[in-house]
C-alpha cells in the first residue's frame, strides 16, 4: 500500500504460503524494511555501529533497486532498500 501524500511510507502485505513452517522463527514479523537514499552510505554507517549484514553486497530487488538484510536486537529480520531512481 502506497499513498502519494506520504511517499516516505509503504506497507507491503505478504501471504505466508506455509503458515506452519519456519517462515518466521522469532515470532515477531517476517521483516521490516527501511528505504534509504544511498544504500552504500547506509551500509557503511551501520557497519561502523557494529551491524553485520547477511550478505557481503546489496542484492537486486524485483523492481530494480537494491536491498540488504540484517538482524535486529530481537533477532527480527531488518532490510535496507534503495529504490530505483527515475
PDB file of N, CA, C and O in Angstrom:
ATOM      1  N   UNK A   1       0.851  -1.150   0.000  1.00  0.00           N
ATOM      2  CA  UNK A   1       0.000   0.000   0.000  1.00  0.00           C
ATOM      3  C   UNK A   1       0.906   1.225   0.000  1.00  0.00           C
ATOM      4  O   UNK A   1       1.864   1.293   0.769  1.00  0.00           O
ATOM      5  N   UNK A   2       0.617   2.142  -0.880  1.00  0.00           N
ATOM      6  CA  UNK A   2       1.431   3.349  -1.018  1.00  0.00           C
ATOM      7  C   UNK A   2       0.501   4.538  -1.237  1.00  0.00           C
ATOM      8  O   UNK A   2      -0.417   4.460  -2.052  1.00  0.00           O
ATOM      9  N   UNK A   3       0.709   5.604  -0.529  1.00  0.00           N
ATOM     10  CA  UNK A   3      -0.078   6.820  -0.701  1.00  0.00           C
ATOM     11  C   UNK A   3       0.816   7.933  -1.218  1.00  0.00           C
ATOM     12  O   UNK A   3       1.869   8.195  -0.634  1.00  0.00           O
ATOM     13  N   UNK A   4       0.429   8.568  -2.300  1.00  0.00           N
ATOM     14  CA  UNK A   4       1.224   9.672  -2.846  1.00  0.00           C
ATOM     15  C   UNK A   4       1.404  10.793  -1.836  1.00  0.00           C
ATOM     16  O   UNK A   4       2.415  11.479  -1.837  1.00  0.00           O
ATOM     17  N   UNK A   5       0.417  10.965  -0.941  1.00  0.00           N
ATOM     18  CA  UNK A   5       0.500  12.025   0.080  1.00  0.00           C
ATOM     19  C   UNK A   5       1.578  11.750   1.127  1.00  0.00           C
ATOM     20  O   UNK A   5       2.011  12.639   1.823  1.00  0.00           O
ATOM     21  N   UNK A   6       1.994  10.479   1.240  1.00  0.00           N
ATOM     22  CA  UNK A   6       3.023  10.105   2.203  1.00  0.00           C
ATOM     23  C   UNK A   6       4.053   9.205   1.520  1.00  0.00           C
ATOM     24  O   UNK A   6       4.118   7.992   1.766  1.00  0.00           O
ATOM     25  N   UNK A   7       4.898   9.790   0.668  1.00  0.00           N
ATOM     26  CA  UNK A   7       5.843   8.981  -0.109  1.00  0.00           C
ATOM     27  C   UNK A   7       6.898   8.265   0.734  1.00  0.00           C
ATOM     28  O   UNK A   7       7.540   7.343   0.254  1.00  0.00           O
ATOM     29  N   UNK A   8       7.063   8.648   1.965  1.00  0.00           N
ATOM     30  CA  UNK A   8       8.066   8.015   2.814  1.00  0.00           C
ATOM     31  C   UNK A   8       7.577   6.757   3.508  1.00  0.00           C
ATOM     32  O   UNK A   8       8.303   6.147   4.274  1.00  0.00           O
ATOM     33  N   UNK A   9       6.323   6.362   3.244  1.00  0.00           N
ATOM     34  CA  UNK A   9       5.774   5.196   3.930  1.00  0.00           C
ATOM     35  C   UNK A   9       5.112   4.260   2.927  1.00  0.00           C
ATOM     36  O   UNK A   9       4.404   4.691   2.031  1.00  0.00           O
ATOM     37  N   UNK A  10       5.361   2.978   3.091  1.00  0.00           N
ATOM     38  CA  UNK A  10       4.768   1.965   2.230  1.00  0.00           C
ATOM     39  C   UNK A  10       4.522   0.716   3.057  1.00  0.00           C
ATOM     40  O   UNK A  10       5.351   0.343   3.875  1.00  0.00           O
ATOM     41  N   UNK A  11       3.381   0.080   2.875  1.00  0.00           N
ATOM     42  CA  UNK A  11       3.072  -1.176   3.561  1.00  0.00           C
ATOM     43  C   UNK A  11       2.940  -2.250   2.506  1.00  0.00           C
ATOM     44  O   UNK A  11       2.188  -2.107   1.551  1.00  0.00           O
ATOM     45  N   UNK A  12       3.690  -3.328   2.688  1.00  0.00           N
ATOM     46  CA  UNK A  12       3.650  -4.445   1.760  1.00  0.00           C
ATOM     47  C   UNK A  12       3.125  -5.655   2.515  1.00  0.00           C
ATOM     48  O   UNK A  12       3.675  -6.054   3.527  1.00  0.00           O
ATOM     49  N   UNK A  13       2.031  -6.235   2.026  1.00  0.00           N
ATOM     50  CA  UNK A  13       1.453  -7.414   2.655  1.00  0.00           C
ATOM     51  C   UNK A  13       1.948  -8.652   1.919  1.00  0.00           C
ATOM     52  O   UNK A  13       1.892  -8.718   0.696  1.00  0.00           O
ATOM     53  N   UNK A  14       2.414  -9.627   2.690  1.00  0.00           N
ATOM     54  CA  UNK A  14       2.949 -10.853   2.116  1.00  0.00           C
ATOM     55  C   UNK A  14       2.180 -12.019   2.719  1.00  0.00           C
ATOM     56  O   UNK A  14       2.084 -12.142   3.940  1.00  0.00           O
ATOM     57  N   UNK A  15       1.659 -12.871   1.889  1.00  0.00           N
ATOM     58  CA  UNK A  15       0.939 -14.043   2.370  1.00  0.00           C
ATOM     59  C   UNK A  15       1.934 -15.153   2.671  1.00  0.00           C
ATOM     60  O   UNK A  15       2.760 -15.515   1.835  1.00  0.00           O
ATOM     61  N   UNK A  16       1.832 -15.693   3.855  1.00  0.00           N
ATOM     62  CA  UNK A  16       2.693 -16.806   4.262  1.00  0.00           C
ATOM     63  C   UNK A  16       2.159 -18.077   3.617  1.00  0.00           C
ATOM     64  O   UNK A  16       1.095 -18.582   3.986  1.00  0.00           O
ATOM     65  N   UNK A  17       2.863 -18.608   2.633  1.00  0.00           N
ATOM     66  CA  UNK A  17       2.406 -19.783   1.901  1.00  0.00           C
ATOM     67  C   UNK A  17       2.380 -21.017   2.791  1.00  0.00           C
ATOM     68  O   UNK A  17       1.526 -21.876   2.657  1.00  0.00           O
ATOM     69  N   UNK A  18       3.297 -21.122   3.726  1.00  0.00           N
ATOM     70  CA  UNK A  18       3.358 -22.268   4.628  1.00  0.00           C
ATOM     71  C   UNK A  18       3.267 -21.751   6.065  1.00  0.00           C
ATOM     72  O   UNK A  18       4.273 -21.634   6.756  1.00  0.00           O
ATOM     73  N   UNK A  19       2.068 -21.438   6.547  1.00  0.00           N
ATOM     74  CA  UNK A  19       1.942 -20.805   7.868  1.00  0.00           C
ATOM     75  C   UNK A  19       2.394 -21.672   9.025  1.00  0.00           C
ATOM     76  O   UNK A  19       2.647 -21.184  10.102  1.00  0.00           O
ATOM     77  N   UNK A  20       2.559 -22.963   8.814  1.00  0.00           N
ATOM     78  CA  UNK A  20       3.004 -23.846   9.899  1.00  0.00           C
ATOM     79  C   UNK A  20       4.524 -24.005   9.874  1.00  0.00           C
ATOM     80  O   UNK A  20       5.137 -24.383  10.852  1.00  0.00           O
ATOM     81  N   UNK A  21       5.147 -23.630   8.768  1.00  0.00           N
ATOM     82  CA  UNK A  21       6.589 -23.809   8.609  1.00  0.00           C
ATOM     83  C   UNK A  21       7.401 -22.795   9.400  1.00  0.00           C
ATOM     84  O   UNK A  21       6.905 -22.146  10.322  1.00  0.00           O
ATOM     85  N   UNK A  22       8.648 -22.632   9.018  1.00  0.00           N
ATOM     86  CA  UNK A  22       9.568 -21.759   9.734  1.00  0.00           C
ATOM     87  C   UNK A  22       9.801 -20.442   9.009  1.00  0.00           C
ATOM     88  O   UNK A  22      10.905 -19.918   8.998  1.00  0.00           O
ATOM     89  N   UNK A  23       8.759 -19.893   8.389  1.00  0.00           N
ATOM     90  CA  UNK A  23       8.883 -18.617   7.676  1.00  0.00           C
ATOM     91  C   UNK A  23       9.395 -17.522   8.601  1.00  0.00           C
ATOM     92  O   UNK A  23      10.183 -16.702   8.231  1.00  0.00           O
ATOM     93  N   UNK A  24       8.945 -17.530   9.833  1.00  0.00           N
ATOM     94  CA  UNK A  24       9.391 -16.558  10.817  1.00  0.00           C
ATOM     95  C   UNK A  24       9.666 -17.280  12.128  1.00  0.00           C
ATOM     96  O   UNK A  24       8.760 -17.529  12.897  1.00  0.00           O
ATOM     97  N   UNK A  25      10.905 -17.596  12.370  1.00  0.00           N
ATOM     98  CA  UNK A  25      11.288 -18.358  13.556  1.00  0.00           C
ATOM     99  C   UNK A  25      11.111 -17.575  14.854  1.00  0.00           C
ATOM    100  O   UNK A  25      10.817 -18.137  15.885  1.00  0.00           O
ATOM    101  N   UNK A  26      11.306 -16.244  14.821  1.00  0.00           N
ATOM    102  CA  UNK A  26      11.289 -15.474  16.057  1.00  0.00           C
ATOM    103  C   UNK A  26       9.889 -15.123  16.529  1.00  0.00           C
ATOM    104  O   UNK A  26       9.708 -14.724  17.673  1.00  0.00           O
ATOM    105  N   UNK A  27       8.871 -15.236  15.665  1.00  0.00           N
ATOM    106  CA  UNK A  27       7.505 -14.954  16.080  1.00  0.00           C
ATOM    107  C   UNK A  27       7.141 -13.485  16.113  1.00  0.00           C
ATOM    108  O   UNK A  27       6.065 -13.124  16.558  1.00  0.00           O
ATOM    109  N   UNK A  28       8.011 -12.606  15.630  1.00  0.00           N
ATOM    110  CA  UNK A  28       7.701 -11.175  15.660  1.00  0.00           C
ATOM    111  C   UNK A  28       7.039 -10.795  14.339  1.00  0.00           C
ATOM    112  O   UNK A  28       5.836 -10.737  14.252  1.00  0.00           O
ATOM    113  N   UNK A  29       7.800 -10.541  13.331  1.00  0.00           N
ATOM    114  CA  UNK A  29       7.339 -10.292  11.966  1.00  0.00           C
ATOM    115  C   UNK A  29       8.365 -10.927  11.044  1.00  0.00           C
ATOM    116  O   UNK A  29       9.485 -11.201  11.461  1.00  0.00           O
ATOM    117  N   UNK A  30       7.988 -11.148   9.775  1.00  0.00           N
ATOM    118  CA  UNK A  30       8.978 -11.710   8.864  1.00  0.00           C
ATOM    119  C   UNK A  30      10.120 -10.739   8.685  1.00  0.00           C
ATOM    120  O   UNK A  30      11.274 -11.085   8.850  1.00  0.00           O
ATOM    121  N   UNK A  31       9.816  -9.489   8.309  1.00  0.00           N
ATOM    122  CA  UNK A  31      10.870  -8.479   8.229  1.00  0.00           C
ATOM    123  C   UNK A  31      10.250  -7.090   8.202  1.00  0.00           C
ATOM    124  O   UNK A  31       9.075  -6.926   7.920  1.00  0.00           O
ATOM    125  N   UNK A  32      11.075  -6.118   8.499  1.00  0.00           N
ATOM    126  CA  UNK A  32      10.693  -4.717   8.459  1.00  0.00           C
ATOM    127  C   UNK A  32      11.716  -4.021   7.582  1.00  0.00           C
ATOM    128  O   UNK A  32      12.921  -4.168   7.791  1.00  0.00           O
ATOM    129  N   UNK A  33      11.248  -3.294   6.572  1.00  0.00           N
ATOM    130  CA  UNK A  33      12.151  -2.661   5.606  1.00  0.00           C
ATOM    131  C   UNK A  33      12.177  -1.151   5.798  1.00  0.00           C
ATOM    132  O   UNK A  33      11.161  -0.538   6.111  1.00  0.00           O
ATOM    133  N   UNK A  34      13.350  -0.573   5.583  1.00  0.00           N
ATOM    134  CA  UNK A  34      13.550   0.867   5.658  1.00  0.00           C
ATOM    135  C   UNK A  34      14.143   1.346   4.336  1.00  0.00           C
ATOM    136  O   UNK A  34      15.156   0.809   3.881  1.00  0.00           O
ATOM    137  N   UNK A  35      13.519   2.335   3.729  1.00  0.00           N
ATOM    138  CA  UNK A  35      14.022   2.893   2.482  1.00  0.00           C
ATOM    139  C   UNK A  35      15.138   3.885   2.788  1.00  0.00           C
ATOM    140  O   UNK A  35      15.004   4.706   3.701  1.00  0.00           O
ATOM    141  N   UNK A  36      16.223   3.792   2.033  1.00  0.00           N
ATOM    142  CA  UNK A  36      17.352   4.711   2.188  1.00  0.00           C
ATOM    143  C   UNK A  36      17.661   5.345   0.835  1.00  0.00           C
ATOM    144  O   UNK A  36      17.380   4.761  -0.212  1.00  0.00           O
ATOM    145  N   UNK A  37      18.221   6.541   0.847  1.00  0.00           N
ATOM    146  CA  UNK A  37      18.579   7.229  -0.396  1.00  0.00           C
ATOM    147  C   UNK A  37      19.807   6.608  -1.055  1.00  0.00           C
ATOM    148  O   UNK A  37      19.860   6.468  -2.261  1.00  0.00           O
ATOM    149  N   UNK A  38      20.808   6.270  -0.241  1.00  0.00           N
ATOM    150  CA  UNK A  38      22.076   5.731  -0.744  1.00  0.00           C
ATOM    151  C   UNK A  38      22.425   4.503   0.086  1.00  0.00           C
ATOM    152  O   UNK A  38      22.879   4.620   1.226  1.00  0.00           O
ATOM    153  N   UNK A  39      22.208   3.325  -0.469  1.00  0.00           N
ATOM    154  CA  UNK A  39      22.389   2.098   0.306  1.00  0.00           C
ATOM    155  C   UNK A  39      23.848   1.884   0.704  1.00  0.00           C
ATOM    156  O   UNK A  39      24.128   1.403   1.796  1.00  0.00           O
ATOM    157  N   UNK A  40      24.784   2.264  -0.142  1.00  0.00           N
ATOM    158  CA  UNK A  40      26.205   2.096   0.211  1.00  0.00           C
ATOM    159  C   UNK A  40      26.580   2.948   1.407  1.00  0.00           C
ATOM    160  O   UNK A  40      27.291   2.494   2.315  1.00  0.00           O
ATOM    161  N   UNK A  41      26.096   4.179   1.441  1.00  0.00           N
ATOM    162  CA  UNK A  41      26.358   5.067   2.577  1.00  0.00           C
ATOM    163  C   UNK A  41      25.693   4.521   3.841  1.00  0.00           C
ATOM    164  O   UNK A  41      26.294   4.525   4.922  1.00  0.00           O
ATOM    165  N   UNK A  42      24.462   4.010   3.715  1.00  0.00           N
ATOM    166  CA  UNK A  42      23.753   3.446   4.862  1.00  0.00           C
ATOM    167  C   UNK A  42      24.483   2.208   5.397  1.00  0.00           C
ATOM    168  O   UNK A  42      24.626   2.042   6.615  1.00  0.00           O
ATOM    169  N   UNK A  43      24.942   1.352   4.499  1.00  0.00           N
ATOM    170  CA  UNK A  43      25.676   0.156   4.916  1.00  0.00           C
ATOM    171  C   UNK A  43      26.932   0.544   5.695  1.00  0.00           C
ATOM    172  O   UNK A  43      27.214  -0.011   6.762  1.00  0.00           O
ATOM    173  N   UNK A  44      27.685   1.493   5.188  1.00  0.00           N
ATOM    174  CA  UNK A  44      28.902   1.922   5.884  1.00  0.00           C
ATOM    175  C   UNK A  44      28.580   2.503   7.261  1.00  0.00           C
ATOM    176  O   UNK A  44      29.287   2.239   8.231  1.00  0.00           O
ATOM    177  N   UNK A  45      27.492   3.274   7.342  1.00  0.00           N
ATOM    178  CA  UNK A  45      27.079   3.846   8.632  1.00  0.00           C
ATOM    179  C   UNK A  45      26.781   2.738   9.639  1.00  0.00           C
ATOM    180  O   UNK A  45      27.281   2.766  10.775  1.00  0.00           O
ATOM    181  N   UNK A  46      25.976   1.761   9.237  1.00  0.00           N
ATOM    182  CA  UNK A  46      25.598   0.701  10.167  1.00  0.00           C
ATOM    183  C   UNK A  46      26.752  -0.249  10.471  1.00  0.00           C
ATOM    184  O   UNK A  46      26.857  -0.755  11.589  1.00  0.00           O
ATOM    185  N   UNK A  47      27.632  -0.475   9.504  1.00  0.00           N
ATOM    186  CA  UNK A  47      28.818  -1.289   9.787  1.00  0.00           C
ATOM    187  C   UNK A  47      29.684  -0.610  10.851  1.00  0.00           C
ATOM    188  O   UNK A  47      30.247  -1.278  11.715  1.00  0.00           O
ATOM    189  N   UNK A  48      29.778   0.723  10.801  1.00  0.00           N
ATOM    190  CA  UNK A  48      30.570   1.451  11.798  1.00  0.00           C
ATOM    191  C   UNK A  48      29.956   1.338  13.189  1.00  0.00           C
ATOM    192  O   UNK A  48      30.636   1.556  14.186  1.00  0.00           O
ATOM    193  N   UNK A  49      28.669   0.977  13.256  1.00  0.00           N
ATOM    194  CA  UNK A  49      27.981   0.777  14.541  1.00  0.00           C
ATOM    195  C   UNK A  49      28.001  -0.685  14.974  1.00  0.00           C
ATOM    196  O   UNK A  49      27.412  -1.047  15.982  1.00  0.00           O
ATOM    197  N   UNK A  50      28.676  -1.545  14.185  1.00  0.00           N
ATOM    198  CA  UNK A  50      28.807  -2.944  14.553  1.00  0.00           C
ATOM    199  C   UNK A  50      27.770  -3.878  13.949  1.00  0.00           C
ATOM    200  O   UNK A  50      27.734  -5.057  14.287  1.00  0.00           O
ATOM    201  N   UNK A  51      26.927  -3.382  13.049  1.00  0.00           N
ATOM    202  CA  UNK A  51      25.921  -4.228  12.414  1.00  0.00           C
ATOM    203  C   UNK A  51      26.588  -5.162  11.406  1.00  0.00           C
ATOM    204  O   UNK A  51      27.432  -4.740  10.626  1.00  0.00           O
ATOM    205  N   UNK A  52      26.209  -6.430  11.439  1.00  0.00           N
ATOM    206  CA  UNK A  52      26.697  -7.412  10.476  1.00  0.00           C
ATOM    207  C   UNK A  52      25.562  -7.757   9.525  1.00  0.00           C
ATOM    208  O   UNK A  52      24.476  -8.149   9.968  1.00  0.00           O
ATOM    209  N   UNK A  53      25.795  -7.623   8.245  1.00  0.00           N
ATOM    210  CA  UNK A  53      24.780  -7.885   7.230  1.00  0.00           C
ATOM    211  C   UNK A  53      24.827  -9.351   6.817  1.00  0.00           C
ATOM    212  O   UNK A  53      25.852 -10.022   6.964  1.00  0.00           O
ATOM    213  N   UNK A  54      23.711  -9.841   6.277  1.00  0.00           N
ATOM    214  CA  UNK A  54      23.598 -11.253   5.913  1.00  0.00           C
ATOM    215  C   UNK A  54      24.210 -11.575   4.560  1.00  0.00           C
ATOM    216  O   UNK A  54      24.316 -12.740   4.201  1.00  0.00           O
ATOM    217  N   UNK A  55      24.604 -10.555   3.810  1.00  0.00           N
ATOM    218  CA  UNK A  55      25.306 -10.762   2.540  1.00  0.00           C
ATOM    219  C   UNK A  55      26.406  -9.717   2.440  1.00  0.00           C
ATOM    220  O   UNK A  55      26.308  -8.652   3.059  1.00  0.00           O
ATOM    221  N   UNK A  56      27.462  -9.992   1.676  1.00  0.00           N
ATOM    222  CA  UNK A  56      28.562  -9.037   1.580  1.00  0.00           C
ATOM    223  C   UNK A  56      28.220  -7.798   0.753  1.00  0.00           C
ATOM    224  O   UNK A  56      28.839  -6.757   0.933  1.00  0.00           O
ATOM    225  N   UNK A  57      27.238  -7.896  -0.128  1.00  0.00           N
ATOM    226  CA  UNK A  57      26.861  -6.786  -1.011  1.00  0.00           C
ATOM    227  C   UNK A  57      25.341  -6.681  -1.088  1.00  0.00           C
ATOM    228  O   UNK A  57      24.639  -7.675  -0.885  1.00  0.00           O
ATOM    229  N   UNK A  58      24.814  -5.496  -1.437  1.00  0.00           N
ATOM    230  CA  UNK A  58      23.367  -5.374  -1.662  1.00  0.00           C
ATOM    231  C   UNK A  58      22.922  -6.288  -2.810  1.00  0.00           C
ATOM    232  O   UNK A  58      23.677  -6.522  -3.749  1.00  0.00           O
ATOM    233  N   UNK A  59      21.711  -6.789  -2.680  1.00  0.00           N
ATOM    234  CA  UNK A  59      21.126  -7.673  -3.684  1.00  0.00           C
ATOM    235  C   UNK A  59      20.059  -6.908  -4.479  1.00  0.00           C
ATOM    236  O   UNK A  59      19.462  -5.965  -3.962  1.00  0.00           O
ATOM    237  N   UNK A  60      19.788  -7.312  -5.730  1.00  0.00           N
ATOM    238  CA  UNK A  60      18.769  -6.617  -6.521  1.00  0.00           C
ATOM    239  C   UNK A  60      17.358  -6.919  -6.001  1.00  0.00           C
ATOM    240  O   UNK A  60      17.093  -8.013  -5.513  1.00  0.00           O
ATOM    241  N   UNK A  61      16.481  -5.925  -6.098  1.00  0.00           N
ATOM    242  CA  UNK A  61      15.069  -6.128  -5.770  1.00  0.00           C
ATOM    243  C   UNK A  61      14.309  -6.440  -7.054  1.00  0.00           C
ATOM    244  O   UNK A  61      14.824  -6.246  -8.156  1.00  0.00           O
ATOM    245  N   UNK A  62      13.088  -6.897  -6.918  1.00  0.00           N
ATOM    246  CA  UNK A  62      12.267  -7.209  -8.087  1.00  0.00           C
ATOM    247  C   UNK A  62      12.002  -5.967  -8.939  1.00  0.00           C
ATOM    248  O   UNK A  62      11.828  -6.062 -10.145  1.00  0.00           O
ATOM    249  N   UNK A  63      11.966  -4.801  -8.311  1.00  0.00           N
ATOM    250  CA  UNK A  63      11.683  -3.559  -9.021  1.00  0.00           C
ATOM    251  C   UNK A  63      12.926  -2.931  -9.646  1.00  0.00           C
ATOM    252  O   UNK A  63      12.856  -1.889 -10.266  1.00  0.00           O
ATOM    253  N   UNK A  64      14.101  -3.518  -9.427  1.00  0.00           N
ATOM    254  CA  UNK A  64      15.328  -2.980  -9.990  1.00  0.00           C
ATOM    255  C   UNK A  64      16.164  -2.162  -9.028  1.00  0.00           C
ATOM    256  O   UNK A  64      17.203  -1.640  -9.394  1.00  0.00           O
ATOM    257  N   UNK A  65      15.722  -2.048  -7.778  1.00  0.00           N
ATOM    258  CA  UNK A  65      16.506  -1.349  -6.762  1.00  0.00           C
ATOM    259  C   UNK A  65      17.525  -2.293  -6.142  1.00  0.00           C
ATOM    260  O   UNK A  65      17.885  -3.322  -6.727  1.00  0.00           O
ATOM    261  N   UNK A  66      17.985  -1.943  -4.949  1.00  0.00           N
ATOM    262  CA  UNK A  66      18.939  -2.787  -4.228  1.00  0.00           C
ATOM    263  C   UNK A  66      18.529  -2.883  -2.767  1.00  0.00           C
ATOM    264  O   UNK A  66      17.966  -1.948  -2.216  1.00  0.00           O
ATOM    265  N   UNK A  67      18.840  -4.035  -2.141  1.00  0.00           N
ATOM    266  CA  UNK A  67      18.484  -4.228  -0.737  1.00  0.00           C
ATOM    267  C   UNK A  67      19.518  -5.095  -0.049  1.00  0.00           C
ATOM    268  O   UNK A  67      20.286  -5.815  -0.680  1.00  0.00           O
ATOM    269  N   UNK A  68      19.527  -4.992   1.286  1.00  0.00           N
ATOM    270  CA  UNK A  68      20.412  -5.824   2.105  1.00  0.00           C
ATOM    271  C   UNK A  68      19.697  -6.107   3.423  1.00  0.00           C
ATOM    272  O   UNK A  68      18.927  -5.274   3.912  1.00  0.00           O
ATOM    273  N   UNK A  69      19.940  -7.280   3.985  1.00  0.00           N
ATOM    274  CA  UNK A  69      19.265  -7.724   5.207  1.00  0.00           C
ATOM    275  C   UNK A  69      20.237  -7.828   6.379  1.00  0.00           C
ATOM    276  O   UNK A  69      21.430  -8.091   6.195  1.00  0.00           O
ATOM    277  N   UNK A  70      19.687  -7.668   7.600  1.00  0.00           N
ATOM    278  CA  UNK A  70      20.446  -7.869   8.829  1.00  0.00           C
ATOM    279  C   UNK A  70      19.457  -8.171   9.953  1.00  0.00           C
ATOM    280  O   UNK A  70      18.256  -7.982   9.797  1.00  0.00           O
ATOM    281  N   UNK A  71      19.968  -8.654  11.072  1.00  0.00           N
ATOM    282  CA  UNK A  71      19.114  -8.981  12.214  1.00  0.00           C
ATOM    283  C   UNK A  71      19.115  -7.843  13.220  1.00  0.00           C
ATOM    284  O   UNK A  71      20.153  -7.243  13.506  1.00  0.00           O
ATOM    285  N   UNK A  72      17.925  -7.576  13.770  1.00  0.00           N
ATOM    286  CA  UNK A  72      17.771  -6.568  14.812  1.00  0.00           C
ATOM    287  C   UNK A  72      18.071  -7.144  16.180  1.00  0.00           C
ATOM    288  O   UNK A  72      18.447  -8.323  16.317  1.00  0.00           O
ATOM    289  N   UNK A  73      17.872  -6.354  17.232  1.00  0.00           N
ATOM    290  CA  UNK A  73      18.232  -6.780  18.585  1.00  0.00           C
ATOM    291  C   UNK A  73      17.424  -7.964  19.106  1.00  0.00           C
ATOM    292  O   UNK A  73      17.877  -8.673  19.991  1.00  0.00           O
ATOM    293  N   UNK A  74      16.230  -8.200  18.571  1.00  0.00           N
ATOM    294  CA  UNK A  74      15.404  -9.338  18.988  1.00  0.00           C
ATOM    295  C   UNK A  74      15.395 -10.433  17.934  1.00  0.00           C
ATOM    296  O   UNK A  74      14.461 -11.214  17.855  1.00  0.00           O
ATOM    297  N   UNK A  75      16.418 -10.446  17.108  1.00  0.00           N
ATOM    298  CA  UNK A  75      16.582 -11.412  16.023  1.00  0.00           C
ATOM    299  C   UNK A  75      15.548 -11.254  14.913  1.00  0.00           C
ATOM    300  O   UNK A  75      15.368 -12.141  14.100  1.00  0.00           O
ATOM    301  N   UNK A  76      14.839 -10.115  14.896  1.00  0.00           N
ATOM    302  CA  UNK A  76      13.923  -9.843  13.795  1.00  0.00           C
ATOM    303  C   UNK A  76      14.731  -9.500  12.549  1.00  0.00           C
ATOM    304  O   UNK A  76      15.853  -9.016  12.653  1.00  0.00           O
ATOM    305  N   UNK A  77      14.187  -9.782  11.397  1.00  0.00           N
ATOM    306  CA  UNK A  77      14.872  -9.532  10.144  1.00  0.00           C
ATOM    307  C   UNK A  77      14.586  -8.098   9.693  1.00  0.00           C
ATOM    308  O   UNK A  77      13.427  -7.694   9.574  1.00  0.00           O
ATOM    309  N   UNK A  78      15.642  -7.328   9.468  1.00  0.00           N
ATOM    310  CA  UNK A  78      15.522  -5.940   9.026  1.00  0.00           C
ATOM    311  C   UNK A  78      16.137  -5.798   7.640  1.00  0.00           C
ATOM    312  O   UNK A  78      17.062  -6.527   7.292  1.00  0.00           O
ATOM    313  N   UNK A  79      15.626  -4.848   6.875  1.00  0.00           N
ATOM    314  CA  UNK A  79      16.052  -4.691   5.487  1.00  0.00           C
ATOM    315  C   UNK A  79      16.233  -3.212   5.165  1.00  0.00           C
ATOM    316  O   UNK A  79      15.395  -2.383   5.532  1.00  0.00           O
ATOM    317  N   UNK A  80      17.316  -2.902   4.488  1.00  0.00           N
ATOM    318  CA  UNK A  80      17.515  -1.572   3.913  1.00  0.00           C
ATOM    319  C   UNK A  80      17.244  -1.689   2.423  1.00  0.00           C
ATOM    320  O   UNK A  80      17.732  -2.626   1.780  1.00  0.00           O
ATOM    321  N   UNK A  81      16.470  -0.749   1.868  1.00  0.00           N
ATOM    322  CA  UNK A  81      16.092  -0.798   0.469  1.00  0.00           C
ATOM    323  C   UNK A  81      16.400   0.554  -0.182  1.00  0.00           C
ATOM    324  O   UNK A  81      16.003   1.595   0.327  1.00  0.00           O
ATOM    325  N   UNK A  82      17.112   0.506  -1.300  1.00  0.00           N
ATOM    326  CA  UNK A  82      17.321   1.687  -2.132  1.00  0.00           C
ATOM    327  C   UNK A  82      16.436   1.521  -3.359  1.00  0.00           C
ATOM    328  O   UNK A  82      16.611   0.559  -4.123  1.00  0.00           O
ATOM    329  N   UNK A  83      15.466   2.396  -3.523  1.00  0.00           N
ATOM    330  CA  UNK A  83      14.537   2.307  -4.652  1.00  0.00           C
ATOM    331  C   UNK A  83      15.222   2.708  -5.944  1.00  0.00           C
ATOM    332  O   UNK A  83      16.264   3.369  -5.953  1.00  0.00           O
ATOM    333  N   UNK A  84      14.620   2.328  -7.060  1.00  0.00           N
ATOM    334  CA  UNK A  84      15.097   2.714  -8.380  1.00  0.00           C
ATOM    335  C   UNK A  84      14.964   4.231  -8.498  1.00  0.00           C
ATOM    336  O   UNK A  84      13.926   4.805  -8.163  1.00  0.00           O
ATOM    337  N   UNK A  85      16.015   4.875  -8.952  1.00  0.00           N
ATOM    338  CA  UNK A  85      15.980   6.330  -9.144  1.00  0.00           C
ATOM    339  C   UNK A  85      15.534   6.601 -10.569  1.00  0.00           C
ATOM    340  O   UNK A  85      16.162   6.158 -11.521  1.00  0.00           O
ATOM    341  N   UNK A  86      14.419   7.302 -10.708  1.00  0.00           N
ATOM    342  CA  UNK A  86      13.872   7.608 -12.042  1.00  0.00           C
ATOM    343  C   UNK A  86      14.317   8.966 -12.523  1.00  0.00           C
ATOM    344  O   UNK A  86      14.614   9.845 -11.849  1.00  0.00           O
TER     345      UNK A  86
END
